[in-house]
Tab-separated table of N, CA, C and O in Angstrom:
chain	number	residue	atom	x	y	z
A	25	ARG	N	2.144	126.737	129.189
A	25	ARG	CA	2.455	125.326	129.018
A	25	ARG	C	3.963	125.083	128.903
A	25	ARG	O	4.479	124.090	129.395
A	26	GLY	N	4.664	125.983	128.255
A	26	GLY	CA	6.103	125.819	128.064
A	26	GLY	C	6.884	125.770	129.362
A	26	GLY	O	7.801	124.981	129.518
A	27	ILE	N	6.497	126.648	130.318
A	27	ILE	CA	7.210	126.705	131.594
A	27	ILE	C	6.978	125.421	132.392
A	27	ILE	O	7.892	124.896	133.013
A	28	LYS	N	5.761	124.894	132.347
A	28	LYS	CA	5.464	123.635	133.031
A	28	LYS	C	6.317	122.517	132.465
A	28	LYS	O	6.844	121.697	133.207
A	29	CYS	N	6.442	122.487	131.175
A	29	CYS	CA	7.215	121.447	130.502
A	29	CYS	C	8.687	121.536	130.901
A	29	CYS	O	9.295	120.531	131.256
A	30	SER	N	9.247	122.739	130.890
A	30	SER	CA	10.666	122.853	131.218
A	30	SER	C	10.919	122.549	132.693
A	30	SER	O	11.935	121.959	133.038
A	31	LEU	N	10.002	122.936	133.567
A	31	LEU	CA	10.141	122.604	134.988
A	31	LEU	C	10.068	121.101	135.205
A	31	LEU	O	10.876	120.533	135.935
A	32	CYS	N	9.090	120.460	134.578
A	32	CYS	CA	8.934	119.013	134.686
A	32	CYS	C	10.206	118.314	134.209
A	32	CYS	O	10.728	117.426	134.886
A	33	THR	N	10.722	118.733	133.080
A	33	THR	CA	11.927	118.130	132.514
A	33	THR	C	13.119	118.318	133.452
A	33	THR	O	13.877	117.384	133.709
A	34	LYS	N	13.251	119.523	133.996
A	34	LYS	CA	14.342	119.825	134.927
A	34	LYS	C	14.252	118.924	136.169
A	34	LYS	O	15.249	118.354	136.614
A	35	ILE	N	13.058	118.811	136.718
A	35	ILE	CA	12.831	117.998	137.912
A	35	ILE	C	13.155	116.529	137.634
A	35	ILE	O	13.871	115.882	138.396
A	36	LEU	N	12.645	116.025	136.506
A	36	LEU	CA	12.872	114.610	136.204
A	36	LEU	C	14.327	114.312	135.852
A	36	LEU	O	14.820	113.231	136.133
A	37	LYS	N	15.024	115.288	135.266
A	37	LYS	CA	16.450	115.097	134.996
A	37	LYS	C	17.194	114.928	136.306
A	37	LYS	O	18.073	114.075	136.428
A	38	LYS	N	16.841	115.746	137.299
A	38	LYS	CA	17.484	115.682	138.613
A	38	LYS	C	17.180	114.338	139.279
A	38	LYS	O	18.067	113.683	139.806
A	39	ILE	N	15.923	113.924	139.235
A	39	ILE	CA	15.529	112.652	139.848
A	39	ILE	C	16.266	111.496	139.164
A	39	ILE	O	16.808	110.615	139.828
A	40	LYS	N	16.310	111.545	137.844
A	40	LYS	CA	16.985	110.486	137.068
A	40	LYS	C	18.472	110.428	137.415
A	40	LYS	O	19.019	109.348	137.616
A	41	ALA	N	19.107	111.583	137.509
A	41	ALA	CA	20.534	111.630	137.847
A	41	ALA	C	20.787	111.035	139.236
A	41	ALA	O	21.760	110.320	139.449
A	42	MET	N	19.892	111.334	140.175
A	42	MET	CA	20.058	110.837	141.541
A	42	MET	C	19.718	109.355	141.667
A	42	MET	O	20.272	108.665	142.512
A	43	ALA	N	18.808	108.879	140.842
A	43	ALA	CA	18.400	107.465	140.904
A	43	ALA	C	19.461	106.560	140.286
A	43	ALA	O	19.579	105.392	140.644
A	44	GLY	N	20.237	107.099	139.343
A	44	GLY	CA	21.285	106.320	138.698
A	44	GLY	C	20.730	105.492	137.550
A	44	GLY	O	19.535	105.506	137.271
A	45	GLU	N	21.627	104.766	136.895
A	45	GLU	CA	21.217	103.919	135.782
A	45	GLU	C	20.507	102.679	136.311
A	45	GLU	O	20.950	102.095	137.292
A	46	ASP	N	19.446	102.282	135.660
A	46	ASP	CA	18.720	101.067	136.001
A	46	ASP	C	18.359	101.000	137.497
A	46	ASP	O	18.756	100.085	138.206
A	47	PRO	N	17.615	102.003	137.990
A	47	PRO	CA	17.317	102.064	139.419
A	47	PRO	C	16.239	101.074	139.855
A	47	PRO	O	15.324	100.785	139.096
A	48	ASP	N	16.378	100.550	141.068
A	48	ASP	CA	15.297	99.749	141.632
A	48	ASP	C	14.339	100.706	142.348
A	48	ASP	O	14.580	101.913	142.390
A	49	GLU	N	13.274	100.164	142.906
A	49	GLU	CA	12.263	101.020	143.507
A	49	GLU	C	12.820	101.836	144.676
A	49	GLU	O	12.479	102.999	144.846
A	50	ALA	N	13.697	101.242	145.471
A	50	ALA	CA	14.282	101.941	146.618
A	50	ALA	C	15.119	103.138	146.152
A	50	ALA	O	15.043	104.224	146.724
A	51	ALA	N	15.896	102.946	145.086
A	51	ALA	CA	16.727	104.028	144.546
A	51	ALA	C	15.848	105.162	144.031
A	51	ALA	O	16.149	106.339	144.241
A	52	VAL	N	14.761	104.806	143.375
A	52	VAL	CA	13.835	105.812	142.853
A	52	VAL	C	13.179	106.566	144.013
A	52	VAL	O	13.101	107.795	143.996
A	53	ASP	N	12.736	105.844	145.033
A	53	ASP	CA	12.122	106.481	146.204
A	53	ASP	C	13.064	107.485	146.850
A	53	ASP	O	12.673	108.599	147.171
A	54	THR	N	14.295	107.076	147.040
A	54	THR	CA	15.296	107.958	147.642
A	54	THR	C	15.501	109.192	146.775
A	54	THR	O	15.527	110.320	147.271
A	55	ALA	N	15.631	108.983	145.472
A	55	ALA	CA	15.837	110.094	144.544
A	55	ALA	C	14.644	111.045	144.545
A	55	ALA	O	14.818	112.260	144.507
A	56	LEU	N	13.428	110.497	144.604
A	56	LEU	CA	12.234	111.339	144.619
A	56	LEU	C	12.234	112.243	145.846
A	56	LEU	O	11.863	113.411	145.766
A	57	GLY	N	12.660	111.715	146.972
A	57	GLY	CA	12.722	112.507	148.195
A	57	GLY	C	13.800	113.573	148.157
A	57	GLY	O	13.562	114.724	148.485
A	58	LYS	N	14.994	113.190	147.723
A	58	LYS	CA	16.137	114.095	147.744
A	58	LYS	C	16.099	115.148	146.650
A	58	LYS	O	16.481	116.292	146.880
A	59	ALA	N	15.672	114.765	145.464
A	59	ALA	CA	15.702	115.684	144.323
A	59	ALA	C	14.914	116.949	144.608
A	59	ALA	O	15.372	118.051	144.298
A	60	CYS	N	13.755	116.813	145.216
A	60	CYS	CA	12.921	117.986	145.484
A	60	CYS	C	13.608	118.934	146.475
A	60	CYS	O	13.444	120.144	146.377
A	61	GLN	N	14.385	118.387	147.388
A	61	GLN	CA	15.075	119.220	148.373
A	61	GLN	C	16.200	120.037	147.751
A	61	GLN	O	16.412	121.181	148.142
A	62	VAL	N	16.915	119.465	146.809
A	62	VAL	CA	18.067	120.170	146.237
A	62	VAL	C	17.697	121.177	145.144
A	62	VAL	O	18.536	121.946	144.714
A	63	LEU	N	16.453	121.177	144.720
A	63	LEU	CA	16.052	122.078	143.637
A	63	LEU	C	15.672	123.477	144.120
A	63	LEU	O	15.294	124.316	143.318
A	64	GLY	N	15.760	123.730	145.407
A	64	GLY	CA	15.416	125.052	145.918
A	64	GLY	C	13.946	125.126	146.303
A	64	GLY	O	13.169	124.224	145.998
A	65	LYS	N	13.582	126.204	146.977
A	65	LYS	CA	12.231	126.311	147.535
A	65	LYS	C	11.117	126.284	146.508
A	65	LYS	O	10.194	125.488	146.601
A	66	ARG	N	11.189	127.174	145.523
A	66	ARG	CA	10.086	127.311	144.570
A	66	ARG	C	9.929	126.068	143.707
A	66	ARG	O	8.840	125.497	143.611
A	67	VAL	N	11.017	125.643	143.104
A	67	VAL	CA	10.967	124.450	142.249
A	67	VAL	C	10.730	123.210	143.109
A	67	VAL	O	10.030	122.293	142.706
A	68	GLY	N	11.279	123.217	144.314
A	68	GLY	CA	11.086	122.100	145.237
A	68	GLY	C	9.618	121.870	145.551
A	68	GLY	O	9.152	120.741	145.634
A	69	ARG	N	8.881	122.955	145.724
A	69	ARG	CA	7.447	122.862	146.002
A	69	ARG	C	6.707	122.259	144.816
A	69	ARG	O	5.867	121.375	144.974
A	70	ILE	N	7.040	122.702	143.636
A	70	ILE	CA	6.426	122.165	142.410
A	70	ILE	C	6.817	120.694	142.269
A	70	ILE	O	5.982	119.846	141.938
A	71	CYS	N	8.066	120.398	142.564
A	71	CYS	CA	8.584	119.033	142.494
A	71	CYS	C	7.778	118.106	143.406
A	71	CYS	O	7.358	117.035	142.995
A	72	LYS	N	7.554	118.540	144.641
A	72	LYS	CA	6.796	117.723	145.600
A	72	LYS	C	5.379	117.453	145.111
A	72	LYS	O	4.867	116.348	145.246
A	73	GLN	N	4.742	118.480	144.546
A	73	GLN	CA	3.379	118.309	144.017
A	73	GLN	C	3.389	117.324	142.856
A	73	GLN	O	2.520	116.460	142.751
A	74	LEU	N	4.357	117.478	141.978
A	74	LEU	CA	4.495	116.607	140.809
A	74	LEU	C	4.688	115.151	141.248
A	74	LEU	O	4.011	114.254	140.758
A	75	VAL	N	5.594	114.955	142.208
A	75	VAL	CA	5.890	113.611	142.702
A	75	VAL	C	4.665	113.003	143.387
A	75	VAL	O	4.326	111.847	143.166
A	76	LYS	N	3.987	113.811	144.189
A	76	LYS	CA	2.820	113.315	144.915
A	76	LYS	C	1.728	112.851	143.950
A	76	LYS	O	1.150	111.778	144.109
A	77	LYS	N	1.483	113.668	142.943
A	77	LYS	CA	0.398	113.390	142.011
A	77	LYS	C	0.730	112.301	140.991
A	77	LYS	O	-0.125	111.513	140.618
A	78	TYR	N	1.974	112.279	140.536
A	78	TYR	CA	2.340	111.382	139.424
A	78	TYR	C	3.409	110.364	139.801
A	78	TYR	O	4.096	109.831	138.931
A	79	ARG	N	3.535	110.069	141.083
A	79	ARG	CA	4.579	109.168	141.574
A	79	ARG	C	4.700	107.877	140.762
A	79	ARG	O	5.782	107.525	140.299
A	80	ASP	N	3.581	107.177	140.580
A	80	ASP	CA	3.617	105.890	139.875
A	80	ASP	C	4.140	106.031	138.456
A	80	ASP	O	4.937	105.221	137.993
A	81	LYS	N	3.678	107.066	137.763
A	81	LYS	CA	4.120	107.269	136.377
A	81	LYS	C	5.599	107.628	136.315
A	81	LYS	O	6.307	107.198	135.405
A	82	ILE	N	6.061	108.428	137.284
A	82	ILE	CA	7.470	108.813	137.321
A	82	ILE	C	8.340	107.592	137.602
A	82	ILE	O	9.339	107.360	136.927
A	83	VAL	N	7.938	106.792	138.589
A	83	VAL	CA	8.680	105.575	138.936
A	83	VAL	C	8.761	104.651	137.719
A	83	VAL	O	9.829	104.154	137.366
A	84	GLU	N	7.626	104.465	137.075
A	84	GLU	CA	7.560	103.604	135.892
A	84	GLU	C	8.483	104.108	134.783
A	84	GLU	O	9.233	103.345	134.179
A	85	ALA	N	8.430	105.412	134.527
A	85	ALA	CA	9.259	106.014	133.479
A	85	ALA	C	10.745	105.814	133.774
A	85	ALA	O	11.521	105.443	132.891
A	86	LEU	N	11.139	106.039	135.027
A	86	LEU	CA	12.550	105.875	135.396
A	86	LEU	C	12.992	104.424	135.262
A	86	LEU	O	14.077	104.145	134.779
A	87	GLN	N	12.137	103.515	135.684
A	87	GLN	CA	12.500	102.100	135.609
A	87	GLN	C	12.498	101.590	134.173
A	87	GLN	O	13.211	100.650	133.853
A	88	ASN	N	11.718	102.235	133.302
A	88	ASN	CA	11.721	101.865	131.886
A	88	ASN	C	12.866	102.515	131.126
A	88	ASN	O	13.070	102.245	129.956
A	89	GLY	N	13.562	103.445	131.796
A	89	GLY	CA	14.663	104.146	131.140
A	89	GLY	C	14.201	105.241	130.201
A	89	GLY	O	14.939	105.657	129.319
A	90	ASP	N	12.965	105.714	130.391
A	90	ASP	CA	12.465	106.813	129.558
A	90	ASP	C	13.266	108.087	129.824
A	90	ASP	O	13.740	108.306	130.927
A	91	GLN	N	13.366	108.908	128.810
A	91	GLN	CA	14.015	110.196	128.978
A	91	GLN	C	13.070	111.122	129.746
A	91	GLN	O	11.850	110.989	129.641
A	92	PRO	N	13.626	112.092	130.496
A	92	PRO	CA	12.775	113.004	131.266
A	92	PRO	C	11.677	113.672	130.436
A	92	PRO	O	10.530	113.749	130.866
A	93	ARG	N	12.026	114.106	129.226
A	93	ARG	CA	11.018	114.774	128.398
A	93	ARG	C	9.876	113.818	128.017
A	93	ARG	O	8.714	114.201	128.022
A	94	GLU	N	10.225	112.568	127.684
A	94	GLU	CA	9.184	111.578	127.343
A	94	GLU	C	8.247	111.370	128.521
A	94	GLU	O	7.035	111.259	128.355
A	95	ALA	N	8.819	111.302	129.724
A	95	ALA	CA	8.012	111.113	130.922
A	95	ALA	C	7.084	112.308	131.131
A	95	ALA	O	5.924	112.143	131.510
A	96	CYS	N	7.568	113.504	130.876
A	96	CYS	CA	6.752	114.711	131.033
A	96	CYS	C	5.635	114.773	129.990
A	96	CYS	O	4.556	115.277	130.271
A	97	VAL	N	5.888	114.250	128.817
A	97	VAL	CA	4.846	114.142	127.798
A	97	VAL	C	3.774	113.151	128.277
A	97	VAL	O	2.574	113.428	128.193
A	98	ALA	N	4.218	112.036	128.848
A	98	ALA	CA	3.303	110.996	129.316
A	98	ALA	C	2.369	111.500	130.421
A	98	ALA	O	1.204	111.114	130.471
A	99	ILE	N	2.875	112.383	131.291
A	99	ILE	CA	2.008	112.886	132.352
A	99	ILE	C	1.309	114.197	131.970
A	99	ILE	O	0.611	114.780	132.772
A	100	GLY	N	1.520	114.633	130.743
A	100	GLY	CA	0.753	115.760	130.220
A	100	GLY	C	1.352	117.138	130.450
A	100	GLY	O	0.674	118.145	130.289
A	101	PHE	N	2.619	117.227	130.843
A	101	PHE	CA	3.246	118.526	131.049
A	101	PHE	C	3.895	119.066	129.795
A	101	PHE	O	4.131	120.253	129.685
A	102	CYS	N	4.244	118.173	128.892
A	102	CYS	CA	4.843	118.586	127.620
A	102	CYS	C	3.998	118.025	126.474
A	102	CYS	O	3.328	117.024	126.627
A	103	LYS	N	4.086	118.700	125.338
A	103	LYS	CA	3.341	118.231	124.166
A	103	LYS	C	4.203	117.306	123.334
A	103	LYS	O	5.392	117.409	123.306
């Protein structure tokens, strides 16, 4: 469980950094696409699965200004 949590947090930190402060949906979409590419093959694959499965929750979390760890707790990757 710990490794999933740290991976989720790492991925969402990258997405958040790329989306910028107070992102609109287009900024979030772009960040979701790009972030997975820059994280490398292994993490990128996990990133794509995470985004595909939890896209709405991730978008919502970013637009609400939630911290990456809070978002990972919300989707069940962290306790």
